[in-house]
């Protein structure tokens, strides 16, 4: 199956470089490009890509608002957003995750890592780099904000084991790393994560991270 990618970045040269990289992979193709957030939303509705690689800082409509509009559109329910930022300390990243992004990467990521990130997010997983995630969450927690509404119950409905798994998800660990940390099989770790998402009504792992910090289940000092 070919992953259909929409590239959204206001810098033409950056888009061209990303397009060459994505099209060089046998399992993905660029189906559209956008130079602003508004163009990205329009292109997403027109071509229905599997994934949008979204820059945050764009004219007309920034990447956060564009992500929010895509995530809120029921007709684009299957479209995932991978946010790219110039700096891993960009405070807007957390707001992008709250808006519906499934992960983020910094622009100096190696080409192979970007392609792997596209595959990961397109497959329905969330991509959260542990180091940047920790720093961004700490910055986020110092700023007052309205908690993100979650349709399910709160973390108090989780078992002790599930709260432990949630804490590791919040640190950016994948299922294999969680399994190693807790002495579980990867399949068991995956099952725990799926149950946690079901209980909390979370869309993906990115949303679990925000819920974990906003609820106080995990604090920056525990990372």
PDB file of C-alpha atoms in Angstrom:
ATOM      1  CA  UNK A   1       0.000   0.000   0.000  1.00  0.00           C
ATOM      2  CA  UNK A   2       1.333   3.438  -0.946  1.00  0.00           C
ATOM      3  CA  UNK A   3       1.182   6.164   1.710  1.00  0.00           C
ATOM      4  CA  UNK A   4      -0.288   9.311   0.149  1.00  0.00           C
ATOM      5  CA  UNK A   5       1.390  12.409   1.594  1.00  0.00           C
ATOM      6  CA  UNK A   6       0.445  16.087   1.588  1.00  0.00           C
ATOM      7  CA  UNK A   7       3.354  18.472   2.252  1.00  0.00           C
ATOM      8  CA  UNK A   8       2.540  21.822   3.887  1.00  0.00           C
ATOM      9  CA  UNK A   9       5.373  24.333   4.288  1.00  0.00           C
ATOM     10  CA  UNK A  10       5.633  27.974   3.241  1.00  0.00           C
ATOM     11  CA  UNK A  11       9.222  27.568   2.021  1.00  0.00           C
ATOM     12  CA  UNK A  12       9.312  26.330  -1.564  1.00  0.00           C
ATOM     13  CA  UNK A  13      12.814  24.874  -1.297  1.00  0.00           C
ATOM     14  CA  UNK A  14      11.921  22.962   1.858  1.00  0.00           C
ATOM     15  CA  UNK A  15       8.826  21.490   0.190  1.00  0.00           C
ATOM     16  CA  UNK A  16      10.877  20.539  -2.864  1.00  0.00           C
ATOM     17  CA  UNK A  17      13.474  18.771  -0.719  1.00  0.00           C
ATOM     18  CA  UNK A  18      10.807  16.896   1.245  1.00  0.00           C
ATOM     19  CA  UNK A  19       8.992  15.989  -1.971  1.00  0.00           C
ATOM     20  CA  UNK A  20      12.148  14.485  -3.469  1.00  0.00           C
ATOM     21  CA  UNK A  21      12.759  12.512  -0.297  1.00  0.00           C
ATOM     22  CA  UNK A  22       9.202  11.200   0.016  1.00  0.00           C
ATOM     23  CA  UNK A  23       8.941  10.296  -3.664  1.00  0.00           C
ATOM     24  CA  UNK A  24      12.234   8.403  -3.401  1.00  0.00           C
ATOM     25  CA  UNK A  25      10.565   5.898  -1.083  1.00  0.00           C
ATOM     26  CA  UNK A  26       8.808   3.007  -2.801  1.00  0.00           C
ATOM     27  CA  UNK A  27       5.940   2.928  -0.320  1.00  0.00           C
ATOM     28  CA  UNK A  28       4.901   6.584  -0.419  1.00  0.00           C
ATOM     29  CA  UNK A  29       4.140   9.444  -2.784  1.00  0.00           C
ATOM     30  CA  UNK A  30       3.445  13.168  -2.591  1.00  0.00           C
ATOM     31  CA  UNK A  31      -0.115  13.803  -3.779  1.00  0.00           C
ATOM     32  CA  UNK A  32      -0.275  17.534  -3.041  1.00  0.00           C
ATOM     33  CA  UNK A  33       1.667  20.500  -1.683  1.00  0.00           C
ATOM     34  CA  UNK A  34       0.544  23.601   0.203  1.00  0.00           C
ATOM     35  CA  UNK A  35       2.265  26.871   1.048  1.00  0.00           C
ATOM     36  CA  UNK A  36      -0.075  27.948   3.867  1.00  0.00           C
ATOM     37  CA  UNK A  37      -2.319  26.425   6.475  1.00  0.00           C
ATOM     38  CA  UNK A  38      -5.440  27.366   4.569  1.00  0.00           C
ATOM     39  CA  UNK A  39      -4.093  25.752   1.419  1.00  0.00           C
ATOM     40  CA  UNK A  40      -3.250  22.638   3.467  1.00  0.00           C
ATOM     41  CA  UNK A  41      -6.828  22.301   4.723  1.00  0.00           C
ATOM     42  CA  UNK A  42      -8.207  22.783   1.232  1.00  0.00           C
ATOM     43  CA  UNK A  43      -5.793  20.288  -0.283  1.00  0.00           C
ATOM     44  CA  UNK A  44      -6.574  17.745   2.446  1.00  0.00           C
ATOM     45  CA  UNK A  45     -10.264  17.983   1.632  1.00  0.00           C
ATOM     46  CA  UNK A  46      -9.571  17.693  -2.082  1.00  0.00           C
ATOM     47  CA  UNK A  47      -7.097  14.794  -2.243  1.00  0.00           C
ATOM     48  CA  UNK A  48      -7.794  13.013   1.091  1.00  0.00           C
ATOM     49  CA  UNK A  49      -4.155  12.079   1.855  1.00  0.00           C
ATOM     50  CA  UNK A  50      -3.187   9.440   4.400  1.00  0.00           C
ATOM     51  CA  UNK A  51      -0.896  11.895   6.139  1.00  0.00           C
ATOM     52  CA  UNK A  52      -0.088  15.607   6.210  1.00  0.00           C
ATOM     53  CA  UNK A  53       3.457  16.746   6.989  1.00  0.00           C
ATOM     54  CA  UNK A  54       2.610  20.116   8.527  1.00  0.00           C
ATOM     55  CA  UNK A  55       4.913  23.031   9.289  1.00  0.00           C
ATOM     56  CA  UNK A  56       3.795  25.139  12.251  1.00  0.00           C
ATOM     57  CA  UNK A  57       4.830  28.614  11.168  1.00  0.00           C
ATOM     58  CA  UNK A  58       2.954  29.456   7.977  1.00  0.00           C
ATOM     59  CA  UNK A  59       1.118  32.533   6.670  1.00  0.00           C
ATOM     60  CA  UNK A  60      -2.642  32.978   6.309  1.00  0.00           C
ATOM     61  CA  UNK A  61      -3.409  30.140   8.732  1.00  0.00           C
ATOM     62  CA  UNK A  62      -0.734  28.540  10.880  1.00  0.00           C
ATOM     63  CA  UNK A  63      -0.128  24.805  11.166  1.00  0.00           C
ATOM     64  CA  UNK A  64      -1.872  24.528  14.523  1.00  0.00           C
ATOM     65  CA  UNK A  65      -5.160  25.952  13.285  1.00  0.00           C
ATOM     66  CA  UNK A  66      -4.863  23.948  10.072  1.00  0.00           C
ATOM     67  CA  UNK A  67      -4.345  20.792  12.120  1.00  0.00           C
ATOM     68  CA  UNK A  68      -7.357  21.627  14.283  1.00  0.00           C
ATOM     69  CA  UNK A  69      -9.587  22.074  11.231  1.00  0.00           C
ATOM     70  CA  UNK A  70      -8.414  18.811   9.679  1.00  0.00           C
ATOM     71  CA  UNK A  71      -8.855  16.871  12.926  1.00  0.00           C
ATOM     72  CA  UNK A  72     -12.348  18.309  13.437  1.00  0.00           C
ATOM     73  CA  UNK A  73     -13.542  17.437   9.929  1.00  0.00           C
ATOM     74  CA  UNK A  74     -15.419  14.126  10.083  1.00  0.00           C
ATOM     75  CA  UNK A  75     -14.807  13.547   6.387  1.00  0.00           C
ATOM     76  CA  UNK A  76     -11.054  13.651   7.089  1.00  0.00           C
ATOM     77  CA  UNK A  77     -11.191  11.239  10.016  1.00  0.00           C
ATOM     78  CA  UNK A  78      -8.533   8.978   8.492  1.00  0.00           C
ATOM     79  CA  UNK A  79      -6.062  11.796   7.781  1.00  0.00           C
ATOM     80  CA  UNK A  80      -3.105  11.934  10.173  1.00  0.00           C
ATOM     81  CA  UNK A  81      -0.946  14.995  10.822  1.00  0.00           C
ATOM     82  CA  UNK A  82       2.798  14.918  11.490  1.00  0.00           C
ATOM     83  CA  UNK A  83       4.006  18.331  12.615  1.00  0.00           C
ATOM     84  CA  UNK A  84       7.463  19.638  11.724  1.00  0.00           C
ATOM     85  CA  UNK A  85       9.135  22.448  13.633  1.00  0.00           C
ATOM     86  CA  UNK A  86      12.433  24.272  13.274  1.00  0.00           C
ATOM     87  CA  UNK A  87      13.195  24.074  16.987  1.00  0.00           C
ATOM     88  CA  UNK A  88      12.415  21.226  19.376  1.00  0.00           C
ATOM     89  CA  UNK A  89      11.638  23.836  22.055  1.00  0.00           C
ATOM     90  CA  UNK A  90       8.801  25.327  20.027  1.00  0.00           C
ATOM     91  CA  UNK A  91       6.077  25.864  22.615  1.00  0.00           C
ATOM     92  CA  UNK A  92       3.419  25.553  19.934  1.00  0.00           C
ATOM     93  CA  UNK A  93       4.104  21.832  19.540  1.00  0.00           C
ATOM     94  CA  UNK A  94       1.972  20.923  22.553  1.00  0.00           C
ATOM     95  CA  UNK A  95      -0.877  23.014  21.202  1.00  0.00           C
ATOM     96  CA  UNK A  96      -0.493  21.171  17.897  1.00  0.00           C
ATOM     97  CA  UNK A  97      -0.840  17.859  19.740  1.00  0.00           C
ATOM     98  CA  UNK A  98      -3.905  19.197  21.521  1.00  0.00           C
ATOM     99  CA  UNK A  99      -5.272  20.287  18.145  1.00  0.00           C
ATOM    100  CA  UNK A 100      -5.060  16.746  16.815  1.00  0.00           C
ATOM    101  CA  UNK A 101      -1.532  16.141  15.514  1.00  0.00           C
ATOM    102  CA  UNK A 102      -0.330  12.557  15.925  1.00  0.00           C
ATOM    103  CA  UNK A 103       3.290  13.515  16.478  1.00  0.00           C
ATOM    104  CA  UNK A 104       6.107  15.878  15.709  1.00  0.00           C
ATOM    105  CA  UNK A 105       9.665  16.027  14.441  1.00  0.00           C
ATOM    106  CA  UNK A 106      12.283  18.761  14.204  1.00  0.00           C
ATOM    107  CA  UNK A 107      13.360  19.798  10.720  1.00  0.00           C
ATOM    108  CA  UNK A 108      16.967  18.706  11.197  1.00  0.00           C
ATOM    109  CA  UNK A 109      15.821  15.089  11.501  1.00  0.00           C
ATOM    110  CA  UNK A 110      17.781  12.727   9.261  1.00  0.00           C
ATOM    111  CA  UNK A 111      16.020  11.761   5.996  1.00  0.00           C
ATOM    112  CA  UNK A 112      15.612   8.108   6.967  1.00  0.00           C
ATOM    113  CA  UNK A 113      14.039   9.143  10.292  1.00  0.00           C
ATOM    114  CA  UNK A 114      11.518  11.354   8.520  1.00  0.00           C
ATOM    115  CA  UNK A 115      10.461   8.498   6.259  1.00  0.00           C
ATOM    116  CA  UNK A 116      10.160   6.166   9.264  1.00  0.00           C
ATOM    117  CA  UNK A 117       8.100   8.824  11.046  1.00  0.00           C
ATOM    118  CA  UNK A 118       5.703   9.053   8.118  1.00  0.00           C
ATOM    119  CA  UNK A 119       5.280   5.272   8.139  1.00  0.00           C
ATOM    120  CA  UNK A 120       4.736   5.223  11.909  1.00  0.00           C
ATOM    121  CA  UNK A 121       2.086   7.942  11.961  1.00  0.00           C
ATOM    122  CA  UNK A 122       0.353   6.667   8.808  1.00  0.00           C
ATOM    123  CA  UNK A 123       0.042   3.271  10.498  1.00  0.00           C
ATOM    124  CA  UNK A 124      -1.972   4.847  13.288  1.00  0.00           C
ATOM    125  CA  UNK A 125       0.744   5.199  15.903  1.00  0.00           C
ATOM    126  CA  UNK A 126       1.898   8.429  17.515  1.00  0.00           C
ATOM    127  CA  UNK A 127       5.417   9.717  17.167  1.00  0.00           C
ATOM    128  CA  UNK A 128       6.795  11.491  20.217  1.00  0.00           C
ATOM    129  CA  UNK A 129      10.514  12.029  20.675  1.00  0.00           C
ATOM    130  CA  UNK A 130      11.244  11.521  24.425  1.00  0.00           C
ATOM    131  CA  UNK A 131      13.697  14.421  24.918  1.00  0.00           C
ATOM    132  CA  UNK A 132      11.757  17.142  23.121  1.00  0.00           C
ATOM    133  CA  UNK A 133       8.481  15.823  24.535  1.00  0.00           C
ATOM    134  CA  UNK A 134       9.731  16.210  28.114  1.00  0.00           C
ATOM    135  CA  UNK A 135      10.957  19.767  27.546  1.00  0.00           C
ATOM    136  CA  UNK A 136       7.840  20.820  25.685  1.00  0.00           C
ATOM    137  CA  UNK A 137       5.507  19.426  28.317  1.00  0.00           C
ATOM    138  CA  UNK A 138       7.422  21.234  31.061  1.00  0.00           C
ATOM    139  CA  UNK A 139       7.063  24.514  29.173  1.00  0.00           C
ATOM    140  CA  UNK A 140       3.393  23.753  28.573  1.00  0.00           C
ATOM    141  CA  UNK A 141       2.680  23.062  32.249  1.00  0.00           C
ATOM    142  CA  UNK A 142       4.049  26.454  33.269  1.00  0.00           C
ATOM    143  CA  UNK A 143       1.383  28.155  31.182  1.00  0.00           C
ATOM    144  CA  UNK A 144      -2.275  28.125  32.261  1.00  0.00           C
ATOM    145  CA  UNK A 145      -4.528  26.386  29.793  1.00  0.00           C
ATOM    146  CA  UNK A 146      -7.952  24.837  29.632  1.00  0.00           C
ATOM    147  CA  UNK A 147      -7.620  21.037  30.005  1.00  0.00           C
ATOM    148  CA  UNK A 148      -8.276  19.101  26.840  1.00  0.00           C
ATOM    149  CA  UNK A 149     -11.695  17.425  27.004  1.00  0.00           C
ATOM    150  CA  UNK A 150     -11.541  13.641  26.818  1.00  0.00           C
ATOM    151  CA  UNK A 151     -14.736  11.680  26.139  1.00  0.00           C
ATOM    152  CA  UNK A 152     -13.879   8.748  28.409  1.00  0.00           C
ATOM    153  CA  UNK A 153     -13.161   8.533  32.128  1.00  0.00           C
ATOM    154  CA  UNK A 154     -10.135  10.009  33.905  1.00  0.00           C
ATOM    155  CA  UNK A 155      -6.887   8.203  34.847  1.00  0.00           C
ATOM    156  CA  UNK A 156      -8.515   7.164  38.140  1.00  0.00           C
ATOM    157  CA  UNK A 157     -10.372   4.489  36.166  1.00  0.00           C
ATOM    158  CA  UNK A 158      -7.062   2.811  35.273  1.00  0.00           C
ATOM    159  CA  UNK A 159      -5.438  -0.059  37.144  1.00  0.00           C
ATOM    160  CA  UNK A 160      -2.011   0.400  38.754  1.00  0.00           C
ATOM    161  CA  UNK A 161      -0.392  -1.444  35.842  1.00  0.00           C
ATOM    162  CA  UNK A 162      -2.224   0.744  33.315  1.00  0.00           C
ATOM    163  CA  UNK A 163      -1.139   3.912  35.108  1.00  0.00           C
ATOM    164  CA  UNK A 164       2.424   2.650  34.926  1.00  0.00           C
ATOM    165  CA  UNK A 165       2.070   2.056  31.207  1.00  0.00           C
ATOM    166  CA  UNK A 166       0.499   5.499  30.763  1.00  0.00           C
ATOM    167  CA  UNK A 167       3.509   7.081  32.469  1.00  0.00           C
ATOM    168  CA  UNK A 168       5.853   5.357  30.024  1.00  0.00           C
ATOM    169  CA  UNK A 169       3.720   6.409  27.059  1.00  0.00           C
ATOM    170  CA  UNK A 170       3.982   9.989  28.348  1.00  0.00           C
ATOM    171  CA  UNK A 171       7.766   9.680  28.246  1.00  0.00           C
ATOM    172  CA  UNK A 172       7.552   8.846  24.544  1.00  0.00           C
ATOM    173  CA  UNK A 173       8.326   5.126  24.763  1.00  0.00           C
ATOM    174  CA  UNK A 174       6.988   2.802  22.074  1.00  0.00           C
ATOM    175  CA  UNK A 175       5.389  -0.588  22.781  1.00  0.00           C
ATOM    176  CA  UNK A 176       8.671  -2.507  22.546  1.00  0.00           C
ATOM    177  CA  UNK A 177      10.395  -0.118  24.973  1.00  0.00           C
ATOM    178  CA  UNK A 178       7.448  -0.276  27.377  1.00  0.00           C
ATOM    179  CA  UNK A 179       7.564  -4.063  27.251  1.00  0.00           C
ATOM    180  CA  UNK A 180      11.276  -4.073  28.069  1.00  0.00           C
ATOM    181  CA  UNK A 181      10.832  -1.604  30.925  1.00  0.00           C
ATOM    182  CA  UNK A 182       8.025  -3.626  32.556  1.00  0.00           C
ATOM    183  CA  UNK A 183       9.133  -7.145  31.656  1.00  0.00           C
ATOM    184  CA  UNK A 184       6.177  -7.718  29.338  1.00  0.00           C
ATOM    185  CA  UNK A 185       5.803  -8.998  25.811  1.00  0.00           C
ATOM    186  CA  UNK A 186       5.344  -6.311  23.127  1.00  0.00           C
ATOM    187  CA  UNK A 187       1.874  -7.701  22.405  1.00  0.00           C
ATOM    188  CA  UNK A 188       0.867  -7.347  26.066  1.00  0.00           C
ATOM    189  CA  UNK A 189       2.216  -3.803  26.148  1.00  0.00           C
ATOM    190  CA  UNK A 190       0.232  -2.976  23.010  1.00  0.00           C
ATOM    191  CA  UNK A 191      -2.895  -4.462  24.575  1.00  0.00           C
ATOM    192  CA  UNK A 192      -2.433  -2.314  27.698  1.00  0.00           C
ATOM    193  CA  UNK A 193      -2.038   0.832  25.600  1.00  0.00           C
ATOM    194  CA  UNK A 194      -5.159   0.000  23.584  1.00  0.00           C
ATOM    195  CA  UNK A 195      -7.192  -0.565  26.749  1.00  0.00           C
ATOM    196  CA  UNK A 196      -5.964   2.721  28.234  1.00  0.00           C
ATOM    197  CA  UNK A 197      -6.967   4.577  25.079  1.00  0.00           C
ATOM    198  CA  UNK A 198     -10.380   2.922  25.234  1.00  0.00           C
ATOM    199  CA  UNK A 199     -10.937   3.767  28.897  1.00  0.00           C
ATOM    200  CA  UNK A 200      -9.840   7.381  28.475  1.00  0.00           C
ATOM    201  CA  UNK A 201     -11.521   7.855  25.126  1.00  0.00           C
ATOM    202  CA  UNK A 202      -8.209   9.003  23.666  1.00  0.00           C
ATOM    203  CA  UNK A 203      -7.708   9.183  19.918  1.00  0.00           C
ATOM    204  CA  UNK A 204      -4.045   8.144  19.925  1.00  0.00           C
ATOM    205  CA  UNK A 205      -0.856   8.071  21.988  1.00  0.00           C
ATOM    206  CA  UNK A 206      -0.263  11.774  21.459  1.00  0.00           C
ATOM    207  CA  UNK A 207      -3.544  12.506  23.220  1.00  0.00           C
ATOM    208  CA  UNK A 208      -2.585  10.090  26.005  1.00  0.00           C
ATOM    209  CA  UNK A 209       0.532  12.172  26.684  1.00  0.00           C
ATOM    210  CA  UNK A 210      -1.486  15.353  27.124  1.00  0.00           C
ATOM    211  CA  UNK A 211      -4.055  13.594  29.336  1.00  0.00           C
ATOM    212  CA  UNK A 212      -1.282  12.114  31.506  1.00  0.00           C
ATOM    213  CA  UNK A 213       0.243  15.517  32.229  1.00  0.00           C
ATOM    214  CA  UNK A 214      -2.957  17.489  32.539  1.00  0.00           C
ATOM    215  CA  UNK A 215      -4.336  14.987  35.061  1.00  0.00           C
ATOM    216  CA  UNK A 216      -1.167  15.048  37.145  1.00  0.00           C
ATOM    217  CA  UNK A 217      -0.609  11.315  36.560  1.00  0.00           C
ATOM    218  CA  UNK A 218       2.840  12.284  35.289  1.00  0.00           C
ATOM    219  CA  UNK A 219       4.841  15.397  36.196  1.00  0.00           C
ATOM    220  CA  UNK A 220       7.989  16.806  34.570  1.00  0.00           C
ATOM    221  CA  UNK A 221      10.058  15.877  37.610  1.00  0.00           C
ATOM    222  CA  UNK A 222       9.359  12.174  37.043  1.00  0.00           C
ATOM    223  CA  UNK A 223      11.046  12.136  33.615  1.00  0.00           C
TER     224      UNK A 223
END
